[in-house]
Amino acid sequence: MSKLFGDHAERYTSFVENSGPNAHYDRPAIMRLAGETAGKQILELGSAGGGLTEHLAAAGAEVLGLDHDPRLVDLARKRLGARARLETADLNEPLTMVPSASTDVVVASLVLHYLKDWGPLLAELHRCLKPGGALVFSIHHPITGWLRSDRTDYHRVELISENWDWNGKTVTGRMYRRPVSAVFTSLLEAGFAIDAVEEPQPAPGVEDPELDRILRTTPVFLYVRAVR
Ligand SMILES: C[S@@+](CC[C@H](N)C(=O)[O-])C[C@H]1O[C@@H](n2cnc3c(N)ncnc32)[C@H](O)[C@@H]1O
């Protein structure tokens, strides 16, 4: 599901370059939680047009970026050239291109909520990570997801939708909302230890004051660092 990003590959890629939630909130938080990445083997899930990949590569990381949409993978390859490896892959399938215990850090920025069942992917990530390696991810915040749902059953995993404005084009994104306990139980069941849970403040530079207020005062994204 969610070919939305690939259907608008160029528009989406240019939008996330400077957008408040991506450039001034998500990317700084993911980079900080990923820690020192120079010389490290990084597996990036949902690498899209390579916006975050670019930052990881600039920090000296050896990045393998995976995305299921070939149009985005093409854009990211053009952008990164030899500075990162980008492959088309569906995260619902085994990650056969990643050797076991080869990865220092997995980063998954705003992608896991497009997967209904996290179990098979988390088992794969546990296999790919070196002992002591970390999984760092952001998802749309479960509280906001609940408020956007029809609120008939908090405890189920369900599809919800949200409208976004990508540089003047309104699009509708659909994603899975899950209860808070499901986020952490699935990590624990896959053998991860929870290392950090964050609901950070945005970095300076969000141009729209109303968006800045929303990012500072409401539950927008949730950040987790889990260790193998
Ligand atoms: C919100 S974007 C991620 C943004 C990106 N992290 C960045 O910083 O620019 C979500 C990405 O996940 C990808 N995606 C969604 N479901 C996927 C799946 N099942 N397998 C692989 N990629 C998927 C989409 O194609 C999209 O590029």
Short mmCIF file of C-alpha atoms and ligand atoms in Angstrom, two decimals:
data_model
loop_
_atom_site.label_atom_id
_atom_site.label_comp_id
_atom_site.label_asym_id
_atom_site.label_seq_id
_atom_site.Cartn_x
_atom_site.Cartn_y
_atom_site.Cartn_z
CA MET A 1 0.00 0.00 0.00
CA SER A 2 0.89 3.68 -0.08
CA LYS A 3 2.16 4.27 -3.60
CA LEU A 4 1.07 7.87 -2.95
CA PHE A 5 4.66 9.03 -2.48
CA GLY A 6 5.81 7.49 -5.75
CA ASP A 7 2.78 8.85 -7.63
CA HIS A 8 4.03 12.33 -6.69
CA ALA A 9 7.72 11.45 -6.52
CA GLU A 10 9.23 14.77 -7.64
CA ARG A 11 6.70 16.96 -5.82
CA TYR A 12 7.03 14.97 -2.57
CA THR A 13 10.82 14.95 -2.73
CA SER A 14 11.02 18.70 -3.20
CA PHE A 15 8.35 19.27 -0.51
CA VAL A 16 10.19 17.35 2.23
CA GLU A 17 13.42 19.19 1.51
CA ASN A 18 12.32 22.22 3.58
CA SER A 19 8.95 21.34 5.09
CA GLY A 20 8.60 22.09 8.82
CA PRO A 21 7.64 18.54 9.93
CA ASN A 22 10.35 16.85 7.83
CA ALA A 23 13.31 19.24 7.70
CA HIS A 24 12.92 20.91 11.10
CA TYR A 25 11.36 18.17 13.19
CA ASP A 26 11.70 14.60 11.92
CA ARG A 27 15.14 14.68 10.29
CA PRO A 28 16.98 16.39 13.20
CA ALA A 29 15.38 13.99 15.71
CA ILE A 30 16.24 10.89 13.65
CA MET A 31 19.84 12.07 13.10
CA ARG A 32 20.28 12.78 16.82
CA LEU A 33 18.84 9.40 17.89
CA ALA A 34 20.97 7.59 15.29
CA GLY A 35 24.04 8.99 17.07
CA GLU A 36 27.52 9.03 15.55
CA THR A 37 27.07 7.45 12.10
CA ALA A 38 30.47 8.11 10.47
CA GLY A 39 31.80 4.84 9.05
CA LYS A 40 28.73 2.93 10.30
CA GLN A 41 26.58 0.55 8.24
CA ILE A 42 23.14 2.15 8.14
CA LEU A 43 19.99 0.50 6.77
CA GLU A 44 17.41 3.16 5.91
CA LEU A 45 13.80 2.00 5.48
CA GLY A 46 11.46 4.05 3.29
CA SER A 47 14.29 6.13 1.86
CA ALA A 48 11.92 7.90 -0.59
CA GLY A 49 13.73 10.50 -2.71
CA GLY A 50 16.87 10.35 -0.55
CA GLY A 51 16.36 13.44 1.66
CA LEU A 52 17.44 11.71 4.87
CA THR A 53 19.89 9.50 2.94
CA GLU A 54 21.71 12.67 1.89
CA HIS A 55 22.18 13.73 5.53
CA LEU A 56 23.35 10.26 6.59
CA ALA A 57 25.82 10.06 3.70
CA ALA A 58 27.10 13.57 4.47
CA ALA A 59 27.72 12.42 8.04
CA GLY A 60 29.98 9.68 6.66
CA ALA A 61 27.59 6.72 6.97
CA GLU A 62 27.59 3.75 4.58
CA VAL A 63 23.89 3.74 3.69
CA LEU A 64 21.68 1.10 2.11
CA GLY A 65 18.29 2.73 1.48
CA LEU A 66 15.20 0.64 0.70
CA ASP A 67 11.89 1.82 -0.72
CA HIS A 68 9.16 -0.12 -2.49
CA ASP A 69 8.57 2.54 -5.14
CA PRO A 70 11.01 2.35 -8.08
CA ARG A 71 10.24 5.95 -9.08
CA LEU A 72 11.53 7.18 -5.72
CA VAL A 73 14.49 4.81 -5.80
CA ASP A 74 15.43 6.25 -9.24
CA LEU A 75 15.25 9.82 -7.91
CA ALA A 76 17.33 8.92 -4.87
CA ARG A 77 19.93 7.15 -7.04
CA LYS A 78 20.24 10.21 -9.29
CA ARG A 79 20.64 12.41 -6.24
CA LEU A 80 23.11 10.27 -4.30
CA GLY A 81 25.14 8.70 -7.10
CA ALA A 82 27.86 6.52 -5.57
CA ARG A 83 27.39 8.05 -2.09
CA ALA A 84 24.70 5.52 -1.09
CA ARG A 85 23.23 2.23 -2.26
CA LEU A 86 19.51 2.43 -3.02
CA GLU A 87 17.35 -0.63 -3.72
CA THR A 88 13.70 -1.33 -4.42
CA ALA A 89 12.25 -3.55 -1.70
CA ASP A 90 8.93 -4.18 0.01
CA LEU A 91 9.34 -4.08 3.78
CA ASN A 92 6.63 -6.73 4.10
CA GLU A 93 9.02 -9.22 2.49
CA PRO A 94 12.30 -10.72 3.80
CA LEU A 95 15.27 -8.35 3.38
CA THR A 96 17.35 -10.87 1.45
CA MET A 97 19.82 -8.19 0.29
CA VAL A 98 20.95 -7.52 3.88
CA PRO A 99 23.35 -10.06 5.46
CA SER A 100 22.74 -11.13 9.06
CA ALA A 101 24.45 -9.09 11.81
CA SER A 102 25.79 -6.59 9.23
CA THR A 103 24.02 -3.37 10.25
CA ASP A 104 24.97 -0.87 12.97
CA VAL A 105 21.80 1.24 12.87
CA VAL A 106 18.43 0.85 11.14
CA VAL A 107 16.63 4.16 10.59
CA ALA A 108 12.95 4.16 9.69
CA SER A 109 11.67 7.70 9.40
CA LEU A 110 7.88 7.91 9.06
CA VAL A 111 7.45 4.58 7.29
CA LEU A 112 6.43 1.88 9.78
CA HIS A 113 2.83 3.15 9.97
CA TYR A 114 2.37 1.99 6.35
CA LEU A 115 2.83 -1.62 7.51
CA LYS A 116 -0.10 -3.41 9.10
CA ASP A 117 1.92 -6.23 10.69
CA TRP A 118 5.27 -5.28 12.23
CA GLY A 119 6.22 -8.78 13.41
CA PRO A 120 7.95 -10.15 10.26
CA LEU A 121 9.86 -6.89 9.60
CA LEU A 122 11.04 -6.55 13.22
CA ALA A 123 12.29 -10.15 13.13
CA GLU A 124 14.20 -9.31 9.94
CA LEU A 125 15.68 -6.14 11.48
CA HIS A 126 16.77 -8.09 14.54
CA ARG A 127 18.53 -10.53 12.18
CA CYS A 128 20.19 -7.72 10.16
CA LEU A 129 21.48 -5.74 13.16
CA LYS A 130 24.78 -6.42 14.88
CA PRO A 131 24.43 -7.25 18.60
CA GLY A 132 24.08 -3.88 20.34
CA GLY A 133 22.90 -2.25 17.09
CA ALA A 134 19.94 0.13 17.19
CA LEU A 135 16.62 0.56 15.45
CA VAL A 136 15.63 4.25 15.37
CA PHE A 137 12.20 5.15 14.05
CA SER A 138 9.49 7.78 13.93
CA ILE A 139 5.78 7.20 13.38
CA HIS A 140 2.72 9.40 13.29
CA HIS A 141 1.77 9.79 16.94
CA PRO A 142 -0.75 7.17 18.16
CA ILE A 143 -2.72 9.80 20.14
CA THR A 144 -3.29 11.95 17.05
CA GLY A 145 -4.10 8.79 15.08
CA TRP A 146 -6.77 7.92 17.65
CA LEU A 147 -8.28 11.42 17.39
CA ARG A 148 -8.43 11.01 13.58
CA SER A 149 -10.06 7.55 13.81
CA ASP A 150 -13.78 6.88 14.23
CA ARG A 151 -12.91 6.03 17.88
CA THR A 152 -14.91 2.81 18.02
CA ASP A 153 -12.08 0.57 19.27
CA TYR A 154 -8.76 1.94 20.56
CA HIS A 155 -7.26 -1.55 20.84
CA ARG A 156 -7.41 -2.50 17.17
CA VAL A 157 -4.88 -1.72 14.44
CA GLU A 158 -6.82 0.27 11.85
CA LEU A 159 -6.39 2.33 8.72
CA ILE A 160 -6.88 6.06 9.13
CA SER A 161 -6.44 8.87 6.62
CA GLU A 162 -5.03 12.37 6.71
CA ASN A 163 -4.96 15.19 4.17
CA TRP A 164 -1.62 16.86 3.44
CA ASP A 165 -0.66 19.87 1.37
CA TRP A 166 2.46 19.15 -0.70
CA ASN A 167 3.47 22.51 -2.18
CA GLY A 168 -0.11 23.44 -3.15
CA LYS A 169 -1.38 19.93 -3.97
CA THR A 170 -3.75 18.31 -1.48
CA VAL A 171 -3.22 14.56 -1.13
CA THR A 172 -4.76 11.97 1.15
CA GLY A 173 -2.42 9.63 3.00
CA ARG A 174 -3.65 6.37 4.56
CA MET A 175 -1.76 4.73 7.39
CA TYR A 176 -2.18 2.21 10.19
CA ARG A 177 -2.88 3.54 13.66
CA ARG A 178 -2.02 1.14 16.47
CA PRO A 179 -2.38 1.34 20.24
CA VAL A 180 0.68 2.54 22.17
CA SER A 181 1.08 -0.88 23.83
CA ALA A 182 1.25 -2.57 20.40
CA VAL A 183 4.19 -0.34 19.37
CA PHE A 184 6.28 -1.41 22.34
CA THR A 185 5.05 -5.00 22.75
CA SER A 186 5.97 -5.81 19.15
CA LEU A 187 9.52 -4.49 19.76
CA LEU A 188 9.88 -6.49 22.99
CA GLU A 189 8.49 -9.64 21.35
CA ALA A 190 11.08 -9.29 18.55
CA GLY A 191 13.87 -9.24 21.16
CA PHE A 192 14.60 -5.48 21.28
CA ALA A 193 15.25 -3.47 24.44
CA ILE A 194 13.71 0.01 24.51
CA ASP A 195 16.49 2.59 24.81
CA ALA A 196 14.69 5.91 24.27
CA VAL A 197 11.17 7.20 23.71
CA GLU A 198 10.88 10.83 22.64
CA GLU A 199 8.27 13.41 21.71
CA PRO A 200 10.75 16.14 20.78
CA GLN A 201 10.42 19.84 20.16
CA PRO A 202 11.06 21.06 16.61
CA ALA A 203 14.40 22.57 15.68
CA PRO A 204 14.41 26.32 14.93
CA GLY A 205 13.46 27.41 11.43
CA VAL A 206 9.80 26.40 10.99
CA GLU A 207 8.60 29.32 8.87
CA ASP A 208 4.83 29.09 9.42
CA PRO A 209 4.05 30.26 13.01
CA GLU A 210 0.88 28.12 13.19
CA LEU A 211 2.77 25.00 12.11
CA ASP A 212 5.50 25.86 14.62
CA ARG A 213 2.83 26.09 17.35
CA ILE A 214 1.37 22.71 16.33
CA LEU A 215 4.80 21.05 16.38
CA ARG A 216 5.60 22.55 19.79
CA THR A 217 2.31 21.83 21.53
CA THR A 218 0.61 18.74 20.04
CA PRO A 219 1.57 15.03 19.69
CA VAL A 220 2.68 14.95 16.03
CA PHE A 221 5.31 12.16 15.75
CA LEU A 222 6.63 9.57 18.22
CA TYR A 223 10.34 8.58 18.27
CA VAL A 224 11.78 5.31 19.54
CA ARG A 225 15.31 3.95 19.79
CA ALA A 226 15.40 0.21 20.41
CA VAL A 227 18.52 -1.91 20.80
CA ARG A 228 19.24 -5.46 19.67
C1 LIG B 1 6.91 9.47 4.54
S1 LIG B 1 7.96 8.71 3.37
C2 LIG B 1 9.52 8.64 4.19
C3 LIG B 1 10.25 9.93 4.12
C4 LIG B 1 11.74 9.77 4.16
N1 LIG B 1 12.14 9.08 5.36
C5 LIG B 1 12.43 11.12 4.06
O1 LIG B 1 13.03 11.55 5.02
O2 LIG B 1 12.34 11.74 3.02
C6 LIG B 1 7.48 7.02 3.44
C7 LIG B 1 8.22 6.16 2.42
O3 LIG B 1 7.97 4.80 2.72
C8 LIG B 1 7.80 4.09 1.52
N2 LIG B 1 7.04 2.87 1.82
C9 LIG B 1 5.75 2.77 2.23
N3 LIG B 1 5.41 1.49 2.40
C10 LIG B 1 6.52 0.74 2.09
C11 LIG B 1 6.79 -0.65 2.05
N4 LIG B 1 5.85 -1.57 2.35
N5 LIG B 1 8.02 -1.05 1.68
C12 LIG B 1 8.98 -0.15 1.35
N6 LIG B 1 8.78 1.19 1.35
C13 LIG B 1 7.56 1.64 1.72
C14 LIG B 1 7.09 5.07 0.59
O4 LIG B 1 7.28 4.74 -0.78
C15 LIG B 1 7.74 6.38 0.98
O5 LIG B 1 8.83 6.67 0.17
#
